[in-house]
Coordinates of C-alpha atoms in Angstrom, one line a residue:
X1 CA 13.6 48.4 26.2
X2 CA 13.0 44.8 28.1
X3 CA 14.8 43.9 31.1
X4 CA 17.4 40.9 29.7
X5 CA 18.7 38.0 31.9
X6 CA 22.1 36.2 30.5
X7 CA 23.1 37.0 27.1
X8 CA 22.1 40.1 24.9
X9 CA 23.4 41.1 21.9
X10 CA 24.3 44.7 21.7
X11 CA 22.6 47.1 19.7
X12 CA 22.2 50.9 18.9
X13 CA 21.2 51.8 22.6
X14 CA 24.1 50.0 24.1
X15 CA 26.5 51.8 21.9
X16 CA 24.6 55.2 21.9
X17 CA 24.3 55.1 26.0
X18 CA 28.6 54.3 25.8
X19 CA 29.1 57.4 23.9
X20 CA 26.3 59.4 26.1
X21 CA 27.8 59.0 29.4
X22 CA 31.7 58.9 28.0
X23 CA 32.3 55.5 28.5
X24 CA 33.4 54.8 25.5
X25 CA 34.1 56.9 22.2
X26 CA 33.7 55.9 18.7
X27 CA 36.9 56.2 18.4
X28 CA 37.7 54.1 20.6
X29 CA 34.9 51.8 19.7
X30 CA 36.3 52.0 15.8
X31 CA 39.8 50.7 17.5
X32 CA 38.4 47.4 18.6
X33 CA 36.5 46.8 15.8
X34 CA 40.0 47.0 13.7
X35 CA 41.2 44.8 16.2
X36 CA 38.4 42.3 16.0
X37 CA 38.6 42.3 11.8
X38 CA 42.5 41.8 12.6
X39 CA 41.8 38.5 14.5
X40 CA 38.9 37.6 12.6
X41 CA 40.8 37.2 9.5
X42 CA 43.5 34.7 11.3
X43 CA 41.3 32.6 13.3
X44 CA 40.6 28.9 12.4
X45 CA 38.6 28.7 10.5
X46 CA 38.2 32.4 9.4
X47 CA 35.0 34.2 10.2
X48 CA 35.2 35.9 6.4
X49 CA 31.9 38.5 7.3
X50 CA 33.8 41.5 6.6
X51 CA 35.8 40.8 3.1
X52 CA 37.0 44.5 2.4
X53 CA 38.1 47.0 5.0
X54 CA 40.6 49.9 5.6
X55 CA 41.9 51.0 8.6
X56 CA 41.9 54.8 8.0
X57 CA 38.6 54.8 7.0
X58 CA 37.2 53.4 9.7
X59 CA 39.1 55.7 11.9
X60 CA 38.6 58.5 9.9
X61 CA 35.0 58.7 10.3
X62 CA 35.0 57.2 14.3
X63 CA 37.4 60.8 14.5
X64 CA 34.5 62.6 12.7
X65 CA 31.5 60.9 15.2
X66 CA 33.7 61.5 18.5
X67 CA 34.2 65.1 17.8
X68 CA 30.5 65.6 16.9
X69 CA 29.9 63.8 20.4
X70 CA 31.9 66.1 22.2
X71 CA 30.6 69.1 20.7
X72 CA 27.0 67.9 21.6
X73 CA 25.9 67.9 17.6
X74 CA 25.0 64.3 16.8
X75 CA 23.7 64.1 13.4
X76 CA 21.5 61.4 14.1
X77 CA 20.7 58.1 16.5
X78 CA 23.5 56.0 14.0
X79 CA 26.1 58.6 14.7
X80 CA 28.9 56.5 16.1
X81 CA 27.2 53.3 15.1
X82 CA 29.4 50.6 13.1
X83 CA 27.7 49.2 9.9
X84 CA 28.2 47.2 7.3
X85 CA 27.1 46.9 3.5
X86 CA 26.9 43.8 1.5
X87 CA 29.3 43.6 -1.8
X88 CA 26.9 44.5 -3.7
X89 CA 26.3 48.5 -3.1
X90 CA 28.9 50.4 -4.1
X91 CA 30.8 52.0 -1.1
X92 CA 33.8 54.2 -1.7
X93 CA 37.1 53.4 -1.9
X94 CA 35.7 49.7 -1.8
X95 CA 36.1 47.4 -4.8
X96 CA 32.5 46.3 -6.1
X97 CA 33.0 43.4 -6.6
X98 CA 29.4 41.6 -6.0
X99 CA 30.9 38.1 -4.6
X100 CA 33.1 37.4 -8.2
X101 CA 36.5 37.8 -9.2
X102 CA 36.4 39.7 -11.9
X103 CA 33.9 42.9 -11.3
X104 CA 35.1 45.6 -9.5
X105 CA 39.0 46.0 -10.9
X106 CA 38.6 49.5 -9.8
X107 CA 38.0 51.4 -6.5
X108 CA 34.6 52.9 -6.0
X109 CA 34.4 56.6 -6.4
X110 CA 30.7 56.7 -5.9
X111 CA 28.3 55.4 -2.9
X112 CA 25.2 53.5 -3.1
X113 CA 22.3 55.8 -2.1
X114 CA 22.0 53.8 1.2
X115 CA 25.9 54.0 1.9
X116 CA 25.6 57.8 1.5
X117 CA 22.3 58.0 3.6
X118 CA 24.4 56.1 6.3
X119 CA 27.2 58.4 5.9
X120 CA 24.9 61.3 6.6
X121 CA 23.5 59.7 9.2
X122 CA 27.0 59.5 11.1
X123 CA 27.3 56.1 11.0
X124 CA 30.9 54.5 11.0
X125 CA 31.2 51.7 7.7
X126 CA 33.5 49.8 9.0
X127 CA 33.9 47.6 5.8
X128 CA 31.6 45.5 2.7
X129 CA 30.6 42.1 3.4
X130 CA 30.9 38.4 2.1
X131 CA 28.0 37.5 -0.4
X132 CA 26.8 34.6 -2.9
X133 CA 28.3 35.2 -5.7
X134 CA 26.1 37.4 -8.0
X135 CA 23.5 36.7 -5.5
X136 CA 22.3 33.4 -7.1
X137 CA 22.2 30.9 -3.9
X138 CA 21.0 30.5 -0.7
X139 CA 24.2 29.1 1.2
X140 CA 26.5 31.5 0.8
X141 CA 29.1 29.5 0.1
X142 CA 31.5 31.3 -2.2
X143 CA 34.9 29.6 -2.9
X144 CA 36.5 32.1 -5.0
X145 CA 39.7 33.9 -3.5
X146 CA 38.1 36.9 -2.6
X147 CA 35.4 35.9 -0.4
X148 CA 36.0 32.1 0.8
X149 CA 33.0 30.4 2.9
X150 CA 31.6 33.0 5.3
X151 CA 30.7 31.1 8.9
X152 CA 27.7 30.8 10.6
X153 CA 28.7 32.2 14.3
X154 CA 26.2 29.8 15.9
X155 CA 28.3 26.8 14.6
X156 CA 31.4 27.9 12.3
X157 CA 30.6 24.4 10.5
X158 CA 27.7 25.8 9.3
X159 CA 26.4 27.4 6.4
X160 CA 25.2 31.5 7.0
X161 CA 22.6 31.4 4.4
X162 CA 22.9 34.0 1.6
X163 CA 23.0 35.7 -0.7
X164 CA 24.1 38.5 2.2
X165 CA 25.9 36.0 4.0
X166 CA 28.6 38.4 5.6
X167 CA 26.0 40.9 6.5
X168 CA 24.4 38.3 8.6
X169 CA 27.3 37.1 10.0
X170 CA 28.7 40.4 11.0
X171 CA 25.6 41.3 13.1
X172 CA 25.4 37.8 14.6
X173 CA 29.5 37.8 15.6
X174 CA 29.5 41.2 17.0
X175 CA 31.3 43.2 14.7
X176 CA 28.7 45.8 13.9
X177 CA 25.0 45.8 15.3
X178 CA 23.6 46.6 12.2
X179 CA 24.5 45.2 8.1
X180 CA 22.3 46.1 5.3
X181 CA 21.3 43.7 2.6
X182 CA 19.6 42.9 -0.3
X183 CA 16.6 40.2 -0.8
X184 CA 15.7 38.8 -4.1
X185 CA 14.3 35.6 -2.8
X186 CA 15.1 35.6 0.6
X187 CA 18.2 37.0 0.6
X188 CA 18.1 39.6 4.1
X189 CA 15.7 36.8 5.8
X190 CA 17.6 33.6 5.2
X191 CA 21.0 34.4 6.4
X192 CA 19.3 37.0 9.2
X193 CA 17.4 33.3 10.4
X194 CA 20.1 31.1 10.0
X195 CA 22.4 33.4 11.7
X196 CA 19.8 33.8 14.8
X197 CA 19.3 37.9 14.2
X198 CA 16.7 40.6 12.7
X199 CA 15.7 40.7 8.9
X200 CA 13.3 43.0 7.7
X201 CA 12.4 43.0 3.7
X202 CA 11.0 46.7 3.0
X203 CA 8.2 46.9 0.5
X204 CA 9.6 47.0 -3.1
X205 CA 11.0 49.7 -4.1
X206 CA 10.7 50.9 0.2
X207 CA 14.8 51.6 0.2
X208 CA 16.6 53.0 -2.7
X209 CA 18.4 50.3 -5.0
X210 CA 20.2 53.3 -6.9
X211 CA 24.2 52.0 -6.9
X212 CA 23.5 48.3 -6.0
X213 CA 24.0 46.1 -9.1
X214 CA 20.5 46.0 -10.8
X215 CA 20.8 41.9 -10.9
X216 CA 16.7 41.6 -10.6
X217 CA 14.5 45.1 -11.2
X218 CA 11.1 43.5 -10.2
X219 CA 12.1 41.0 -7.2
X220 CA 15.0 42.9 -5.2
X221 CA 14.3 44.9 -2.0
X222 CA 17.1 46.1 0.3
X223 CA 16.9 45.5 3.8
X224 CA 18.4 45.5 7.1
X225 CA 20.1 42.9 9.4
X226 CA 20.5 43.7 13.1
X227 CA 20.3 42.6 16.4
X228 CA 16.9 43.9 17.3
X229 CA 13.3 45.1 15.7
X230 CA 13.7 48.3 17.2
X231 CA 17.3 48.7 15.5
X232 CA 15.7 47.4 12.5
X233 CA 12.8 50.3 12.7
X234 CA 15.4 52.8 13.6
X235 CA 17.4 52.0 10.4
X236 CA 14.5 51.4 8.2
X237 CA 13.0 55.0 9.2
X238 CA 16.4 56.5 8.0
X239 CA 16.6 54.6 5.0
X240 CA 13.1 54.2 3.7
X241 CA 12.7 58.0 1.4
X242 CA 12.1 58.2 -2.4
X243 CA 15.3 58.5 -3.9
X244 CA 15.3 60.8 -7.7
X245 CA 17.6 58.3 -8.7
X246 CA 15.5 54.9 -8.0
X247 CA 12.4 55.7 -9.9
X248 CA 10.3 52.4 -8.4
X249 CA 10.2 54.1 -5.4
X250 CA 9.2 57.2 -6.1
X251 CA 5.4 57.3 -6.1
X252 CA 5.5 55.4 -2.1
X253 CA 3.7 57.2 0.7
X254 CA 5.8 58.1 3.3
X255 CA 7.0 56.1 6.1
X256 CA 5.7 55.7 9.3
X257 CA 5.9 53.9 12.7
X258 CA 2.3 54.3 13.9
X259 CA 1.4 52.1 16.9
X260 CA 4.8 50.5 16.9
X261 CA 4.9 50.5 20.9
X262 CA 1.4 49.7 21.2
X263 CA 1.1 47.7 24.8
X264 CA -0.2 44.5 23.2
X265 CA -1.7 43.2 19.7
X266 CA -5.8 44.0 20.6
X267 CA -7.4 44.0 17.4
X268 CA -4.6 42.4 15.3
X269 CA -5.8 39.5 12.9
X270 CA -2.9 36.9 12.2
X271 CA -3.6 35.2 8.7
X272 CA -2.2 31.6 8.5
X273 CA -2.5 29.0 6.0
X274 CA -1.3 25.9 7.9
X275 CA -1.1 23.8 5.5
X276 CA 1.5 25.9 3.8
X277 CA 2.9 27.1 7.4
X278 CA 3.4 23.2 8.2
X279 CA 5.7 22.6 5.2
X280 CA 8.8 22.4 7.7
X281 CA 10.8 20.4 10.2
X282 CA 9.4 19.0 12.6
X283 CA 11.2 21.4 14.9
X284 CA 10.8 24.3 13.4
X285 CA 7.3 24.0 13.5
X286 CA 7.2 23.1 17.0
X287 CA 9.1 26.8 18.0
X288 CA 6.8 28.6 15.2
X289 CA 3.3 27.4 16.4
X290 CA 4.2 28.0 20.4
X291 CA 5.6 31.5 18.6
X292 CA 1.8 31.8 17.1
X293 CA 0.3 30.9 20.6
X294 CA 2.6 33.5 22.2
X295 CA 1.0 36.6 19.9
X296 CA -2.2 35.2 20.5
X297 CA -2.4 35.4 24.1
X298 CA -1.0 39.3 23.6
X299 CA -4.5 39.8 22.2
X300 CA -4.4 39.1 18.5
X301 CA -6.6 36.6 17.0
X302 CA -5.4 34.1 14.3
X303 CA -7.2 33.5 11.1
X304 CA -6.9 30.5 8.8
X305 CA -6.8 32.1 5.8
X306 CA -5.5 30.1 2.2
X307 CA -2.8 31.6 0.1
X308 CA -4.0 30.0 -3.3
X309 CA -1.4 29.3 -6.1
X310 CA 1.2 29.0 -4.4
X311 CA 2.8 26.4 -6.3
X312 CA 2.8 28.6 -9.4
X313 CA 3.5 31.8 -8.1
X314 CA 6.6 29.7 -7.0
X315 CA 7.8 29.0 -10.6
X316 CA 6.8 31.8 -11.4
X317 CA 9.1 33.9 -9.3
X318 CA 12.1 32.0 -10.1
X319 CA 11.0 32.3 -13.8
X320 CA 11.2 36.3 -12.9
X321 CA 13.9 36.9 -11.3
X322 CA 16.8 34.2 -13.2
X323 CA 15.7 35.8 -16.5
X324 CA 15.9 39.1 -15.1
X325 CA 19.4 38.4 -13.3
X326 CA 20.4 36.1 -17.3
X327 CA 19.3 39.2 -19.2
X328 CA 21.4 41.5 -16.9
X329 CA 24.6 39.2 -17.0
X330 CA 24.4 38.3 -20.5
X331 CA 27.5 40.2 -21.2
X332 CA 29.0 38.0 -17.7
X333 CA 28.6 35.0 -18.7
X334 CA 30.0 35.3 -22.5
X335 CA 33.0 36.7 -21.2
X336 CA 33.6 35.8 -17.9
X337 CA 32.4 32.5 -17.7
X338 CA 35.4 30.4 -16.8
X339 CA 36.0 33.4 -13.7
X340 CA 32.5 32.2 -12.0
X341 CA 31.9 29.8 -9.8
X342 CA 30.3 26.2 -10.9
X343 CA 26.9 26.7 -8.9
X344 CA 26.9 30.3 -10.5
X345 CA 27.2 29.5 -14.2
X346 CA 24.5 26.5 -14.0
X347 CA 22.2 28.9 -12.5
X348 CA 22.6 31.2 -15.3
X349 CA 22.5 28.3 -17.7
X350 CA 19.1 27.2 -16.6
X351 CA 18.2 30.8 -17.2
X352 CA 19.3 30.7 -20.5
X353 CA 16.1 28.2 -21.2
X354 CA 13.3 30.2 -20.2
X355 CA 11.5 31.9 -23.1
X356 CA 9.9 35.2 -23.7
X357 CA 6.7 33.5 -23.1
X358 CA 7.6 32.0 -20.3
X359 CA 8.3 35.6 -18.5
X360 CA 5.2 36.7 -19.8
X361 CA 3.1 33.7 -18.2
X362 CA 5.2 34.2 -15.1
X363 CA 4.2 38.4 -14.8
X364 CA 0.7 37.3 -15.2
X365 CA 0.9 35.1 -12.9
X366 CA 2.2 38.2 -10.8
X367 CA -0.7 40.0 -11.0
X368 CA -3.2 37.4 -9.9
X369 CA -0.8 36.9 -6.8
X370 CA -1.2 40.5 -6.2
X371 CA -5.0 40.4 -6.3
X372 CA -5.6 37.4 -4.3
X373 CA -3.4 39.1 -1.3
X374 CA -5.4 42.1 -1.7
X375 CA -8.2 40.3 -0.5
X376 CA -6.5 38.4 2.1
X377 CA -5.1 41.5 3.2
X378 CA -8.6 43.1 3.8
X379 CA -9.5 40.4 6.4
X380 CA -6.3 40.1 7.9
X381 CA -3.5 42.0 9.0
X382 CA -0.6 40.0 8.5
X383 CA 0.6 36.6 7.7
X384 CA 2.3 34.5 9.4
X385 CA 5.3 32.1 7.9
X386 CA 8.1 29.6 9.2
X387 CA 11.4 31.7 8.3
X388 CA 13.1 28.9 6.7
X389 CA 12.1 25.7 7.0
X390 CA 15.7 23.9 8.2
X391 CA 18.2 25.2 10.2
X392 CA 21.5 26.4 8.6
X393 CA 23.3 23.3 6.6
X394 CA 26.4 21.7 7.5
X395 CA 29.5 22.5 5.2
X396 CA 31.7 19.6 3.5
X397 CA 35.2 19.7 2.9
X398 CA 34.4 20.0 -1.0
X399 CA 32.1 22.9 -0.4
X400 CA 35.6 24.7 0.4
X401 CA 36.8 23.8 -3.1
X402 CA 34.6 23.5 -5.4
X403 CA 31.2 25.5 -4.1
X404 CA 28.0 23.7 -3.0
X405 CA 24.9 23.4 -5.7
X406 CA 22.1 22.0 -4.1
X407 CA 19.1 23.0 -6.0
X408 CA 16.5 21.3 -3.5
X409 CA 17.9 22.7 -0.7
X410 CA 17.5 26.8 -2.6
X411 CA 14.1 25.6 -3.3
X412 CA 13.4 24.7 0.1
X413 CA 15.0 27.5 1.6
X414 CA 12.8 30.4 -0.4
X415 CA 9.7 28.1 -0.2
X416 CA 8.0 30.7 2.6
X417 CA 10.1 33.5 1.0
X418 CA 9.6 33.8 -2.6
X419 CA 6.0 35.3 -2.1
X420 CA 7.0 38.3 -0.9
X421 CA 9.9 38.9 -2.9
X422 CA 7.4 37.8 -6.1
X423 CA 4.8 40.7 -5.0
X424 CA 6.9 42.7 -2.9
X425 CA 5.5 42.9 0.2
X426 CA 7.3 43.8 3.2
X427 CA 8.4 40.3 5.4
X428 CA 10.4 40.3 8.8
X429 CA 11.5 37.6 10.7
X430 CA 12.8 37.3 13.6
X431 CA 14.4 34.5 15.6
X432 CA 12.5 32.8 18.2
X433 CA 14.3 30.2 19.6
X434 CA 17.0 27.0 18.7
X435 CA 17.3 23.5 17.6
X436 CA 18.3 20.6 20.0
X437 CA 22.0 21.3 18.1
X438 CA 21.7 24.8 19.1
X439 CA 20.8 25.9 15.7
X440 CA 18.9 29.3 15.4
X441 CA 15.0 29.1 14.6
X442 CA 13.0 32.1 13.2
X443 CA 9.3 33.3 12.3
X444 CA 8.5 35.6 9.6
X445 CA 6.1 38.3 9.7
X446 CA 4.7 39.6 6.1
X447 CA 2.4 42.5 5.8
X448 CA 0.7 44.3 3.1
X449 CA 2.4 46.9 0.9
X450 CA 4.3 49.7 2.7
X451 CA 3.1 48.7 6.1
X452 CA 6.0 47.6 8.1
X453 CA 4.9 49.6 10.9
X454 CA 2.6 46.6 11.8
X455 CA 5.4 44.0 10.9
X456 CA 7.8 45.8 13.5
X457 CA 5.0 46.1 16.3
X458 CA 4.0 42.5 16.1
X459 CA 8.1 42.0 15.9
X460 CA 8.7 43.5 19.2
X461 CA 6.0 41.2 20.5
X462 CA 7.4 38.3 19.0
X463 CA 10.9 39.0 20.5
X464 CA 9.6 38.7 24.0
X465 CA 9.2 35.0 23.0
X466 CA 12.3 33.8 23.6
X467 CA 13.0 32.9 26.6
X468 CA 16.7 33.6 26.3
X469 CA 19.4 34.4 23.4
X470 CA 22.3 31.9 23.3
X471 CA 25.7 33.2 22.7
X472 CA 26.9 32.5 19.8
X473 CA 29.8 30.8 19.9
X474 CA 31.9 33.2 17.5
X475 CA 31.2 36.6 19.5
X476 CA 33.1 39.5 20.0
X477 CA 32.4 42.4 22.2
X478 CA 33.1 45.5 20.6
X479 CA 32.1 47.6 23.7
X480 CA 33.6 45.8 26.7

């Protein structure tokens, strides 16, 4: 807990501490949320975070919490909590519809491992979010008549990021104080920087996939978006457990949050390669290297160290996951071709031209990745990343029609998040300040394999940064 001047967002603590002392129920709660969805969905231009919801669902489980709140039998800290899932878990009686038109004719019958955790955790879903379509860009700009262009809060003429746009969007406007998301290539972290809030990557195979679409088995890990590191440990502790049904993650060791709250970072080592860390606007690496100075003088000393390869280890990942995501939609894109959007089926089409021996190179390439972060991860604990290396892109009237394929601006975007995704280790990032157009900057955090207990401790650190949180300027306050 820090004292705040100005602005906060509000998080699990504000809402638990409303239910606590009776100030508000989730019930109650749940009612402004359906009002807030209500006006969302009719204000110029729409916000389009939430793209599925149903009133007596929502309610329906805000009844549920309340009751347990009176009757003193919480099942957990995200009893009563609103949350959100990207499109692409399945989350009953939602359509699954993964940012298309044409998957999904049905109602789910069946949650995603995660929705279900949530469910048992109390937690109130108040809806699915927008998402790239199929998860294949970085904007999330999807024109199709389902989803529409989902609006950064900070500046509604801005992009989100993607691919889990909405989830980003909800947590940044408001609407829930926590989203969950999936990351591929940067997927969780993008839209979490763009949008100005919490992204935290787990370890591959850290949070069940089981009931998400299985777009890319090697590079996807699911994550959550929320207004704080401490919400983001609180929902990673509840959601990080082998699940029978996602075999990847079966063999992890358990959790933990050792040292989280330790009173400073004595004894942390900070890996960064600047050359790489430099690759950025001029901006954004003004914010990032006062961000480094800030962890410093908390006690941690920075290390240069040099991530080699990086280059091809960058090919290499998108080599990995577009074949894995072709192979997957094979089926899609014979059939449905003419129902996906223009960036999606080009995207695929690339796909089309890598070879076996091309994947092969590419999981090779894997490997040595692996090994050289071994090493670096035995001198240092963590490295140290720009987020993104822009601030969120500006939308075009044509974007609106016809989509937006900009395939140096996705390659820009991933360029500090594609290692982790390629090896699959853990990454946070968490925003640290604005640009002169009041554009949310970020700094990512990426630790070895299953340690995001030290990601979240140097987090909280890094959150004391900022000197103050700017409203955003789409906002709505669920608890007031």
């Amino acid at each position: 807990d820090s004292a705040v001047n100005g602005f906060s967002f509000k998080g699990i603590k504000d809402y638990l501490e409303c239910y606590q002392t009776g100030k508000l129920t989730p019930s109650q709660v749940a009612k402004n949320i359906i009002a807030m969805l209500e006006d969302c969905d009719k204000s110029t231009p729409p916000l389009r975070a939430i793209v599925q919801w149903d009133r007596e669902q929502i309610m329906l489980m805000a009844e549920a919490s309340t009751t347990r709140y009176r009757n003193k039998c919480t099942l957990s800290c995200l009893d009563g909590i609103p949350v959100c899932l990207k499109e692409e878990f399945k989350v009953v009686p939602y359509h699954h519809r993964v940012g298309t038109v044409y998957l999904g004719t049905q109602p789910e019958t069946e949650d995603a491992t995660v929705a279900k955790k949530l469910r048992e955790a109390g937690a109130i879903i108040i809806g699915v979010s927008n998402m790239h379509e199929l998860g294949t860009g970085t904007t999330g700009c999807n024109p199709n008549r389902y989803h529409k262009i989902p609006r950064n809060p900070y500046n509604p003429n801005h992009f989100t990021g993607g691919s889990s746009s909405g989830s980003a969007a909800a947590v940044a406007a408001g609407l829930c104080p926590v989203a969950i998301g999936t990351d591929g290539g940067g997927s969780v972290r993008i839209p979490a920087s763009f949008c100005g809030v919490v992204g935290l990557k787990g370890t591959f195979g850290r949070i069940s996939c089981h009931g998400s679409l299985p777009l890319s088995y090697s590079t996807v890990s699911v994550g959550p978006i929320c207004t704080s590191v401490a919400d983001a440990a609180i929902v990673y502790s509840i959601l990080a457990e082998p699940d029978l049904l996602y075999p990847y993650g079966l063999k992890q060791p358990r959790a933990t949050l050792s040292d989280m709250c330790a009173p400073d970072l004595k004894g942390l080592k900070l890996g960064v390669d600047w050359t790489f860390f430099k690759a950025c606007d001029a901006e954004v690496l003004s914010a990032c290297e006062k961000a480094v100075k800030h962890l410093q003088s908390l006690g941690a000393s920075v290390v240069e160290v040099s991530l080699p390869e990086m280059e091809e280890a960058r090919v290499a990942h998108v080599i990995c996951i577009l074949s894995e995501m072709r192979d997957f939609l094979q089926p899609d894109f014979n059939k449905h071709f003419h129902e996906m959007n223009l960036e999606t089926r080009a995207s695929l089409a690339l796909a089309s031209q890598f070879t076996a021996l091309d994947y092969i190179k590419a999981n090779r390439q894997r490997t040595r990745s692996m090994r050289f972060l071994q090493e670096i991860f035995s001198t240092v604990n963590c490295i140290l990343t720009p987020a993104v290396p822009c601030t969120a892109p500006r939308i075009y009237e044509s974007d609106l029609l016809t989509g937006s394929s900009d395939m140096s601006f996705t390659v820009r975007s991933m360029r500090f998040m594609q290692l982790g995704n390629f090896t699959g280790i853990p990454g946070l990032v968490v925003p640290i300040g604005y640009s002169t157009a009041g554009l949310p900057i970020s700094l990512q955090v990426m630790a070895k394999w299953w340690d995001e207990a030290v990601l979240l401790r140097i987090g909280l650190k890094l959150e004391q940064f900022r000197d103050q949180t700017k409203k955003p300027s789409i906002y709505y306050d669920i608890l007031a």
